[in-house]
Coordinates of C-alpha atoms in Angstrom, one line a residue:
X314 CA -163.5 146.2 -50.1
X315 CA -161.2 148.7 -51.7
X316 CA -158.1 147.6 -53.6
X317 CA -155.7 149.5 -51.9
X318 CA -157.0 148.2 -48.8
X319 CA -156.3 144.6 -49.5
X320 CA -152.5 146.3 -51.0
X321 CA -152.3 147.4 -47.5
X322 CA -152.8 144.6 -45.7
X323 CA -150.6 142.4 -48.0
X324 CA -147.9 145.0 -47.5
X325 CA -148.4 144.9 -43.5
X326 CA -148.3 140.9 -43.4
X327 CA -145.2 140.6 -45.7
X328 CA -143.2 143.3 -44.0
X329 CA -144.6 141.8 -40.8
X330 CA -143.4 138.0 -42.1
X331 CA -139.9 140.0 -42.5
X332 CA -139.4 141.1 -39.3
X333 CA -140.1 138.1 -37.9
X334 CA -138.2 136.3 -40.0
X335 CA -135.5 138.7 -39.4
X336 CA -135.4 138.3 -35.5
X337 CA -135.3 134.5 -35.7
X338 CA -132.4 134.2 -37.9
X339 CA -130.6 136.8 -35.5
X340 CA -131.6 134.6 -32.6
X341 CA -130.2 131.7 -34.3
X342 CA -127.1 132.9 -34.9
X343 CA -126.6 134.3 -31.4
X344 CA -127.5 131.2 -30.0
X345 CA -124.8 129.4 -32.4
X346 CA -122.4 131.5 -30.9
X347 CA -123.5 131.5 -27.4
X348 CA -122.5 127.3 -28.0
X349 CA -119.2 128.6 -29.2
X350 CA -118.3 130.7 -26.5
X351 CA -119.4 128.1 -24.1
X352 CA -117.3 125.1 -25.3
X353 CA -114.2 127.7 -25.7
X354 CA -114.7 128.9 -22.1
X355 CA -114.9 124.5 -21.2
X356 CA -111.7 124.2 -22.9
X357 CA -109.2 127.2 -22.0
X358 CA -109.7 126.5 -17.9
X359 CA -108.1 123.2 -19.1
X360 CA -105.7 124.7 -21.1
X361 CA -104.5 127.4 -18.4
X362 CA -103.9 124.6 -15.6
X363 CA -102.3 122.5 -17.7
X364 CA -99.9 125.2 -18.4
X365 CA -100.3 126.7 -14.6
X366 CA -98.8 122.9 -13.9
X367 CA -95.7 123.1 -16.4
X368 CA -94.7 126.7 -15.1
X369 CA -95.3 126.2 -11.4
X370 CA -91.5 124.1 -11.3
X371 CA -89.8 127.4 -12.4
X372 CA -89.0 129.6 -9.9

């Protein structure tokens, strides 16, 4: 087998390894913010009724 053939296959795996790589570190960090946004949306309905209560005397 030719040596640039087996250069050309290395290259193809480890740009292939990249991309891969790549696309699960994105989808790790969406999903880490995903959780964020989640817990922030549990907590401000909380926050907003608690404060709905306090202001609902003034009128």
């Amino acid at each position: 087998m030719p040596i640039y053939l087996v250069i050309a296959y290395g290259i193809f795996w480890g740009l292939t390894f990249v991309l891969v790589f790549s696309i699960w570190m994105r989808q790790r960090r969406l999903e880490r913010e995903i959780a964020a946004l989640e817990a922030q949306l549990e907590r401000t309905p909380a926050q907003e009724k608690a404060a709905g209560d306090a202001g609902s005397d003034v009128r």
